Amino acid sequence: MIVTFDLFSALTDSRSGAALVLGGLAAERGWPQSGEELYDRWDGHNKALQRTARPPLTFHDLSREALARAWDELGVDASYVDGDLATLEESVAEWPLWRDVAAGVAAVARDHRVGLLSNVDDALARRTRAHALVDPGLVLTSQRLGAYKPSPELYAAAAATVAPERLVHVAASARDVRGALEAGLATVRLARPGHVVDDAGPRPPVEVTDAAALAEAVAAL
């Protein structure tokens, strides 16, 4: 069996990592917003764009458009966008993993092959701390699969890529849980701060609050 993990919700505390960088930029420029406020604005546009995006549009392209929209709403000079995105993309290597990730993923990997299932481009996935914890051949990205979350197409493509082995996906966010379940994947939800389940969508059959419980949860499936 193969177990994939969502990269920027289940494994990486992306809000803390990006907010630190954005907060520094805001402080340098005298902007009144906190790093968290800037991240939330950017992330909201990212997720909105991903709902209808399709390759060959890249994750970099989507991130740039989302940042341009966020900075436009704030009345910021558009000349900042490209430099700020480059800074954010470089900083991904320092974004922290949740404290329970290393041990939790290792426990799952004792019995199963583990990978990532993410909307990012291949190069960005390789830059993350989570990449070192998984099988590099199982880094399943939107660039590789030709679709974006939350479309069920992405999850179906991931399952087809690893067939005939069974795929189990570990998700945290509402859209990731819903997309995986609607595609028919066996799904475990790893609850993370700031994420809730979509009340209007299907319910995950298994939910844990600590990655230490994932090995047992996956075995139960």
PDB file of C-alpha atoms in Angstrom:
ATOM      1  CA  MET A   1       0.000   0.000   0.000  1.00  0.00           C
ATOM      2  CA  ILE A   2       1.112   3.555  -0.728  1.00  0.00           C
ATOM      3  CA  VAL A   3       0.337   6.439   1.613  1.00  0.00           C
ATOM      4  CA  THR A   4       0.505  10.017   0.354  1.00  0.00           C
ATOM      5  CA  PHE A   5       0.474  13.139   2.501  1.00  0.00           C
ATOM      6  CA  ASP A   6      -0.730  16.620   1.735  1.00  0.00           C
ATOM      7  CA  LEU A   7       2.375  18.813   1.705  1.00  0.00           C
ATOM      8  CA  PHE A   8       1.284  22.257   2.896  1.00  0.00           C
ATOM      9  CA  SER A   9      -1.400  21.428   5.449  1.00  0.00           C
ATOM     10  CA  ALA A  10      -0.809  17.968   6.866  1.00  0.00           C
ATOM     11  CA  LEU A  11       3.002  18.095   6.972  1.00  0.00           C
ATOM     12  CA  THR A  12       4.150  21.715   6.730  1.00  0.00           C
ATOM     13  CA  ASP A  13       3.053  24.609   8.925  1.00  0.00           C
ATOM     14  CA  SER A  14       2.936  26.803   5.847  1.00  0.00           C
ATOM     15  CA  ARG A  15       1.115  29.683   7.519  1.00  0.00           C
ATOM     16  CA  SER A  16       3.815  30.109  10.152  1.00  0.00           C
ATOM     17  CA  GLY A  17       6.639  29.735   7.645  1.00  0.00           C
ATOM     18  CA  ALA A  18       5.276  32.152   5.070  1.00  0.00           C
ATOM     19  CA  ALA A  19       3.955  34.632   7.644  1.00  0.00           C
ATOM     20  CA  LEU A  20       7.442  35.014   9.114  1.00  0.00           C
ATOM     21  CA  VAL A  21       8.780  36.011   5.707  1.00  0.00           C
ATOM     22  CA  LEU A  22       5.862  38.269   4.831  1.00  0.00           C
ATOM     23  CA  GLY A  23       5.938  39.913   8.237  1.00  0.00           C
ATOM     24  CA  GLY A  24       9.583  40.804   7.648  1.00  0.00           C
ATOM     25  CA  LEU A  25       8.765  42.363   4.289  1.00  0.00           C
ATOM     26  CA  ALA A  26       5.907  44.333   5.821  1.00  0.00           C
ATOM     27  CA  ALA A  27       8.113  45.635   8.621  1.00  0.00           C
ATOM     28  CA  GLU A  28      10.790  46.764   6.158  1.00  0.00           C
ATOM     29  CA  ARG A  29       8.211  48.713   4.157  1.00  0.00           C
ATOM     30  CA  GLY A  30       6.149  50.081   6.996  1.00  0.00           C
ATOM     31  CA  TRP A  31       3.024  48.162   6.044  1.00  0.00           C
ATOM     32  CA  PRO A  32       0.436  47.919   8.836  1.00  0.00           C
ATOM     33  CA  GLN A  33      -0.517  44.281   8.171  1.00  0.00           C
ATOM     34  CA  SER A  34       0.916  41.333  10.077  1.00  0.00           C
ATOM     35  CA  GLY A  35       2.581  38.444   8.281  1.00  0.00           C
ATOM     36  CA  GLU A  36      -0.425  36.267   9.077  1.00  0.00           C
ATOM     37  CA  GLU A  37      -2.813  38.791   7.524  1.00  0.00           C
ATOM     38  CA  LEU A  38      -0.725  38.961   4.371  1.00  0.00           C
ATOM     39  CA  TYR A  39      -0.462  35.181   4.144  1.00  0.00           C
ATOM     40  CA  ASP A  40      -4.203  34.711   4.601  1.00  0.00           C
ATOM     41  CA  ARG A  41      -4.936  37.205   1.840  1.00  0.00           C
ATOM     42  CA  TRP A  42      -2.481  35.511  -0.541  1.00  0.00           C
ATOM     43  CA  ASP A  43      -3.570  31.992   0.403  1.00  0.00           C
ATOM     44  CA  GLY A  44      -7.232  32.847  -0.134  1.00  0.00           C
ATOM     45  CA  HIS A  45      -6.550  33.941  -3.681  1.00  0.00           C
ATOM     46  CA  ASN A  46      -4.361  30.893  -4.280  1.00  0.00           C
ATOM     47  CA  LYS A  47      -7.116  28.505  -3.281  1.00  0.00           C
ATOM     48  CA  ALA A  48      -9.727  30.397  -5.294  1.00  0.00           C
ATOM     49  CA  LEU A  49      -7.593  30.206  -8.427  1.00  0.00           C
ATOM     50  CA  GLN A  50      -6.814  26.522  -7.929  1.00  0.00           C
ATOM     51  CA  ARG A  51     -10.507  25.634  -8.007  1.00  0.00           C
ATOM     52  CA  THR A  52     -10.631  26.200 -11.762  1.00  0.00           C
ATOM     53  CA  ALA A  53      -6.956  25.987 -12.773  1.00  0.00           C
ATOM     54  CA  ARG A  54      -5.587  23.433 -15.182  1.00  0.00           C
ATOM     55  CA  PRO A  55      -2.074  22.759 -16.477  1.00  0.00           C
ATOM     56  CA  PRO A  56      -0.110  23.977 -18.357  1.00  0.00           C
ATOM     57  CA  LEU A  57      -0.753  26.774 -15.860  1.00  0.00           C
ATOM     58  CA  THR A  58       1.902  26.153 -13.203  1.00  0.00           C
ATOM     59  CA  PHE A  59       1.753  26.513  -9.440  1.00  0.00           C
ATOM     60  CA  HIS A  60       4.265  29.341  -9.806  1.00  0.00           C
ATOM     61  CA  ASP A  61       1.897  31.095 -12.223  1.00  0.00           C
ATOM     62  CA  LEU A  62      -1.025  30.666  -9.830  1.00  0.00           C
ATOM     63  CA  SER A  63       1.009  31.890  -6.872  1.00  0.00           C
ATOM     64  CA  ARG A  64       2.087  34.961  -8.788  1.00  0.00           C
ATOM     65  CA  GLU A  65      -1.453  35.840  -9.843  1.00  0.00           C
ATOM     66  CA  ALA A  66      -2.679  35.307  -6.280  1.00  0.00           C
ATOM     67  CA  LEU A  67       0.048  37.559  -4.895  1.00  0.00           C
ATOM     68  CA  ALA A  68      -0.676  40.223  -7.512  1.00  0.00           C
ATOM     69  CA  ARG A  69      -4.352  40.204  -6.526  1.00  0.00           C
ATOM     70  CA  ALA A  70      -3.534  40.359  -2.830  1.00  0.00           C
ATOM     71  CA  TRP A  71      -1.105  43.248  -3.224  1.00  0.00           C
ATOM     72  CA  ASP A  72      -3.541  45.062  -5.520  1.00  0.00           C
ATOM     73  CA  GLU A  73      -6.215  44.878  -2.816  1.00  0.00           C
ATOM     74  CA  LEU A  74      -3.726  46.369  -0.392  1.00  0.00           C
ATOM     75  CA  GLY A  75      -2.807  49.151  -2.834  1.00  0.00           C
ATOM     76  CA  VAL A  76       0.819  47.979  -3.025  1.00  0.00           C
ATOM     77  CA  ASP A  77       3.141  48.821  -5.912  1.00  0.00           C
ATOM     78  CA  ALA A  78       2.903  45.926  -8.414  1.00  0.00           C
ATOM     79  CA  SER A  79       6.668  46.019  -8.900  1.00  0.00           C
ATOM     80  CA  TYR A  80       7.001  44.153  -5.593  1.00  0.00           C
ATOM     81  CA  VAL A  81       5.197  41.025  -6.798  1.00  0.00           C
ATOM     82  CA  ASP A  82       7.924  39.135  -8.644  1.00  0.00           C
ATOM     83  CA  GLY A  83      10.579  39.804  -6.032  1.00  0.00           C
ATOM     84  CA  ASP A  84       8.258  38.915  -3.175  1.00  0.00           C
ATOM     85  CA  LEU A  85       7.241  35.657  -4.823  1.00  0.00           C
ATOM     86  CA  ALA A  86      10.880  34.729  -5.405  1.00  0.00           C
ATOM     87  CA  THR A  87      11.579  35.408  -1.728  1.00  0.00           C
ATOM     88  CA  LEU A  88       8.654  33.232  -0.665  1.00  0.00           C
ATOM     89  CA  GLU A  89       9.617  30.374  -2.961  1.00  0.00           C
ATOM     90  CA  GLU A  90      13.191  30.403  -1.688  1.00  0.00           C
ATOM     91  CA  SER A  91      11.991  30.481   1.904  1.00  0.00           C
ATOM     92  CA  VAL A  92       9.961  27.275   1.480  1.00  0.00           C
ATOM     93  CA  ALA A  93      13.082  25.318   2.410  1.00  0.00           C
ATOM     94  CA  GLU A  94      12.837  26.820   5.908  1.00  0.00           C
ATOM     95  CA  TRP A  95       9.096  26.462   6.471  1.00  0.00           C
ATOM     96  CA  PRO A  96       8.688  24.246   9.542  1.00  0.00           C
ATOM     97  CA  LEU A  97       7.144  20.823   9.655  1.00  0.00           C
ATOM     98  CA  TRP A  98       4.550  20.231  12.333  1.00  0.00           C
ATOM     99  CA  ARG A  99       6.312  18.844  15.408  1.00  0.00           C
ATOM    100  CA  ASP A 100       4.799  15.349  15.051  1.00  0.00           C
ATOM    101  CA  VAL A 101       5.603  14.872  11.362  1.00  0.00           C
ATOM    102  CA  ALA A 102       9.058  13.291  11.265  1.00  0.00           C
ATOM    103  CA  ALA A 103       8.240  10.496  13.698  1.00  0.00           C
ATOM    104  CA  GLY A 104       4.704  10.018  12.364  1.00  0.00           C
ATOM    105  CA  VAL A 105       5.746   9.662   8.728  1.00  0.00           C
ATOM    106  CA  ALA A 106       8.620   7.357   9.690  1.00  0.00           C
ATOM    107  CA  ALA A 107       6.201   5.087  11.558  1.00  0.00           C
ATOM    108  CA  VAL A 108       3.949   4.810   8.492  1.00  0.00           C
ATOM    109  CA  ALA A 109       6.997   4.217   6.265  1.00  0.00           C
ATOM    110  CA  ARG A 110       7.973   1.119   8.257  1.00  0.00           C
ATOM    111  CA  ASP A 111       5.093  -0.770   6.619  1.00  0.00           C
ATOM    112  CA  HIS A 112       4.182   1.243   3.522  1.00  0.00           C
ATOM    113  CA  ARG A 113       5.760   3.351   0.799  1.00  0.00           C
ATOM    114  CA  VAL A 114       5.105   7.035   1.487  1.00  0.00           C
ATOM    115  CA  GLY A 115       4.850  10.025  -0.827  1.00  0.00           C
ATOM    116  CA  LEU A 116       3.379  13.492  -1.312  1.00  0.00           C
ATOM    117  CA  LEU A 117       0.223  14.532  -3.160  1.00  0.00           C
ATOM    118  CA  SER A 118       0.296  18.280  -3.721  1.00  0.00           C
ATOM    119  CA  ASN A 119      -0.686  21.120  -6.027  1.00  0.00           C
ATOM    120  CA  VAL A 120       2.890  22.400  -6.244  1.00  0.00           C
ATOM    121  CA  ASP A 121       5.431  22.252  -9.057  1.00  0.00           C
ATOM    122  CA  ASP A 122       8.074  19.513  -8.876  1.00  0.00           C
ATOM    123  CA  ALA A 123      10.941  21.895  -8.121  1.00  0.00           C
ATOM    124  CA  LEU A 124       9.117  23.504  -5.221  1.00  0.00           C
ATOM    125  CA  ALA A 125       8.255  20.106  -3.715  1.00  0.00           C
ATOM    126  CA  ARG A 126      11.943  19.150  -3.750  1.00  0.00           C
ATOM    127  CA  ARG A 127      12.777  22.324  -1.847  1.00  0.00           C
ATOM    128  CA  THR A 128      10.592  21.471   1.150  1.00  0.00           C
ATOM    129  CA  ARG A 129      11.664  19.734   4.358  1.00  0.00           C
ATOM    130  CA  ALA A 130       8.969  17.110   3.847  1.00  0.00           C
ATOM    131  CA  HIS A 131      10.554  15.901   0.606  1.00  0.00           C
ATOM    132  CA  ALA A 132      13.367  14.197   2.513  1.00  0.00           C
ATOM    133  CA  LEU A 133      10.848  12.076   4.452  1.00  0.00           C
ATOM    134  CA  VAL A 134       9.222  10.362   1.457  1.00  0.00           C
ATOM    135  CA  ASP A 135      10.031   8.252  -1.578  1.00  0.00           C
ATOM    136  CA  PRO A 136      11.136  10.757  -4.251  1.00  0.00           C
ATOM    137  CA  GLY A 137       9.457   8.607  -6.883  1.00  0.00           C
ATOM    138  CA  LEU A 138       6.131   9.131  -5.140  1.00  0.00           C
ATOM    139  CA  VAL A 139       6.121  12.928  -5.146  1.00  0.00           C
ATOM    140  CA  LEU A 140       2.830  13.340  -7.017  1.00  0.00           C
ATOM    141  CA  THR A 141       2.368  16.967  -8.007  1.00  0.00           C
ATOM    142  CA  SER A 142      -0.086  18.882 -10.142  1.00  0.00           C
ATOM    143  CA  GLN A 143       2.720  19.368 -12.644  1.00  0.00           C
ATOM    144  CA  ARG A 144       3.108  15.594 -12.899  1.00  0.00           C
ATOM    145  CA  LEU A 145      -0.576  14.623 -12.759  1.00  0.00           C
ATOM    146  CA  GLY A 146      -2.124  17.357 -14.888  1.00  0.00           C
ATOM    147  CA  ALA A 147      -4.801  18.583 -12.450  1.00  0.00           C
ATOM    148  CA  TYR A 148      -5.209  20.683  -9.301  1.00  0.00           C
ATOM    149  CA  LYS A 149      -6.879  20.126  -5.968  1.00  0.00           C
ATOM    150  CA  PRO A 150      -9.688  20.130  -5.119  1.00  0.00           C
ATOM    151  CA  SER A 151     -10.685  18.511  -8.431  1.00  0.00           C
ATOM    152  CA  PRO A 152     -11.220  14.752  -8.031  1.00  0.00           C
ATOM    153  CA  GLU A 153      -9.219  14.418 -11.260  1.00  0.00           C
ATOM    154  CA  LEU A 154      -5.996  14.950  -9.329  1.00  0.00           C
ATOM    155  CA  TYR A 155      -6.746  12.164  -6.862  1.00  0.00           C
ATOM    156  CA  ALA A 156      -7.929   9.783  -9.593  1.00  0.00           C
ATOM    157  CA  ALA A 157      -4.727  10.453 -11.524  1.00  0.00           C
ATOM    158  CA  ALA A 158      -2.658   9.762  -8.397  1.00  0.00           C
ATOM    159  CA  ALA A 159      -4.444   6.453  -7.841  1.00  0.00           C
ATOM    160  CA  ALA A 160      -3.908   5.480 -11.480  1.00  0.00           C
ATOM    161  CA  THR A 161      -0.223   6.379 -11.254  1.00  0.00           C
ATOM    162  CA  VAL A 162       0.441   3.953  -8.388  1.00  0.00           C
ATOM    163  CA  ALA A 163      -1.978   1.201  -9.513  1.00  0.00           C
ATOM    164  CA  PRO A 164      -2.284  -1.710  -8.921  1.00  0.00           C
ATOM    165  CA  GLU A 165      -1.096  -0.756  -5.438  1.00  0.00           C
ATOM    166  CA  ARG A 166      -3.739   0.752  -3.212  1.00  0.00           C
ATOM    167  CA  LEU A 167      -3.482   4.459  -2.398  1.00  0.00           C
ATOM    168  CA  VAL A 168      -4.374   5.980   0.968  1.00  0.00           C
ATOM    169  CA  HIS A 169      -4.236   9.754   1.302  1.00  0.00           C
ATOM    170  CA  VAL A 170      -3.609  11.729   4.492  1.00  0.00           C
ATOM    171  CA  ALA A 171      -5.329  15.115   4.244  1.00  0.00           C
ATOM    172  CA  ALA A 172      -5.873  18.011   6.633  1.00  0.00           C
ATOM    173  CA  SER A 173      -7.854  20.732   4.869  1.00  0.00           C
ATOM    174  CA  ALA A 174     -11.548  20.596   4.030  1.00  0.00           C
ATOM    175  CA  ARG A 175     -10.980  20.788   0.293  1.00  0.00           C
ATOM    176  CA  ASP A 176      -8.324  18.059   0.338  1.00  0.00           C
ATOM    177  CA  VAL A 177     -10.514  15.721   2.363  1.00  0.00           C
ATOM    178  CA  ARG A 178     -13.493  16.344   0.094  1.00  0.00           C
ATOM    179  CA  GLY A 179     -11.545  15.966  -3.155  1.00  0.00           C
ATOM    180  CA  ALA A 180      -9.945  12.704  -2.052  1.00  0.00           C
ATOM    181  CA  LEU A 181     -13.215  11.203  -0.831  1.00  0.00           C
ATOM    182  CA  GLU A 182     -15.134  12.287  -3.924  1.00  0.00           C
ATOM    183  CA  ALA A 183     -12.496  10.523  -6.027  1.00  0.00           C
ATOM    184  CA  GLY A 184     -13.017   7.359  -4.011  1.00  0.00           C
ATOM    185  CA  LEU A 185      -9.674   7.321  -2.206  1.00  0.00           C
ATOM    186  CA  ALA A 186      -9.278   5.790   1.218  1.00  0.00           C
ATOM    187  CA  THR A 187      -8.669   8.912   3.305  1.00  0.00           C
ATOM    188  CA  VAL A 188      -7.373   9.676   6.774  1.00  0.00           C
ATOM    189  CA  ARG A 189      -7.795  13.194   8.115  1.00  0.00           C
ATOM    190  CA  LEU A 190      -4.952  14.608  10.195  1.00  0.00           C
ATOM    191  CA  ALA A 191      -6.510  17.554  12.027  1.00  0.00           C
ATOM    192  CA  ARG A 192      -4.405  20.722  12.027  1.00  0.00           C
ATOM    193  CA  PRO A 193      -4.982  24.188  13.526  1.00  0.00           C
ATOM    194  CA  GLY A 194      -6.966  26.457  11.230  1.00  0.00           C
ATOM    195  CA  HIS A 195      -8.511  23.626   9.208  1.00  0.00           C
ATOM    196  CA  VAL A 196     -12.015  22.203   9.514  1.00  0.00           C
ATOM    197  CA  VAL A 197     -14.020  19.596   7.647  1.00  0.00           C
ATOM    198  CA  ASP A 198     -16.474  20.781   4.974  1.00  0.00           C
ATOM    199  CA  ASP A 199     -19.914  20.386   6.570  1.00  0.00           C
ATOM    200  CA  ALA A 200     -21.481  20.109   3.138  1.00  0.00           C
ATOM    201  CA  GLY A 201     -19.098  17.400   1.971  1.00  0.00           C
ATOM    202  CA  PRO A 202     -18.424  13.743   2.741  1.00  0.00           C
ATOM    203  CA  ARG A 203     -17.037  12.901   6.173  1.00  0.00           C
ATOM    204  CA  PRO A 204     -13.607  11.293   6.543  1.00  0.00           C
ATOM    205  CA  PRO A 205     -13.956   7.757   7.891  1.00  0.00           C
ATOM    206  CA  VAL A 206     -10.897   8.133  10.123  1.00  0.00           C
ATOM    207  CA  GLU A 207      -9.582  11.269  11.827  1.00  0.00           C
ATOM    208  CA  VAL A 208      -6.580  11.683  14.119  1.00  0.00           C
ATOM    209  CA  THR A 209      -5.152  14.694  15.919  1.00  0.00           C
ATOM    210  CA  ASP A 210      -1.508  13.591  16.031  1.00  0.00           C
ATOM    211  CA  ALA A 211       0.690  12.062  13.337  1.00  0.00           C
ATOM    212  CA  ALA A 212       1.820   9.495  15.897  1.00  0.00           C
ATOM    213  CA  ALA A 213      -1.580   7.848  15.422  1.00  0.00           C
ATOM    214  CA  LEU A 214      -1.348   7.628  11.637  1.00  0.00           C
ATOM    215  CA  ALA A 215       0.324   4.207  11.408  1.00  0.00           C
ATOM    216  CA  GLU A 216      -2.496   2.627  13.394  1.00  0.00           C
ATOM    217  CA  ALA A 217      -5.133   4.584  11.475  1.00  0.00           C
ATOM    218  CA  VAL A 218      -3.733   3.504   8.119  1.00  0.00           C
ATOM    219  CA  ALA A 219      -3.526  -0.102   9.285  1.00  0.00           C
ATOM    220  CA  ALA A 220      -7.198   0.051  10.299  1.00  0.00           C
ATOM    221  CA  LEU A 221      -8.145   0.950   6.715  1.00  0.00           C
TER     222      LEU A 221
END
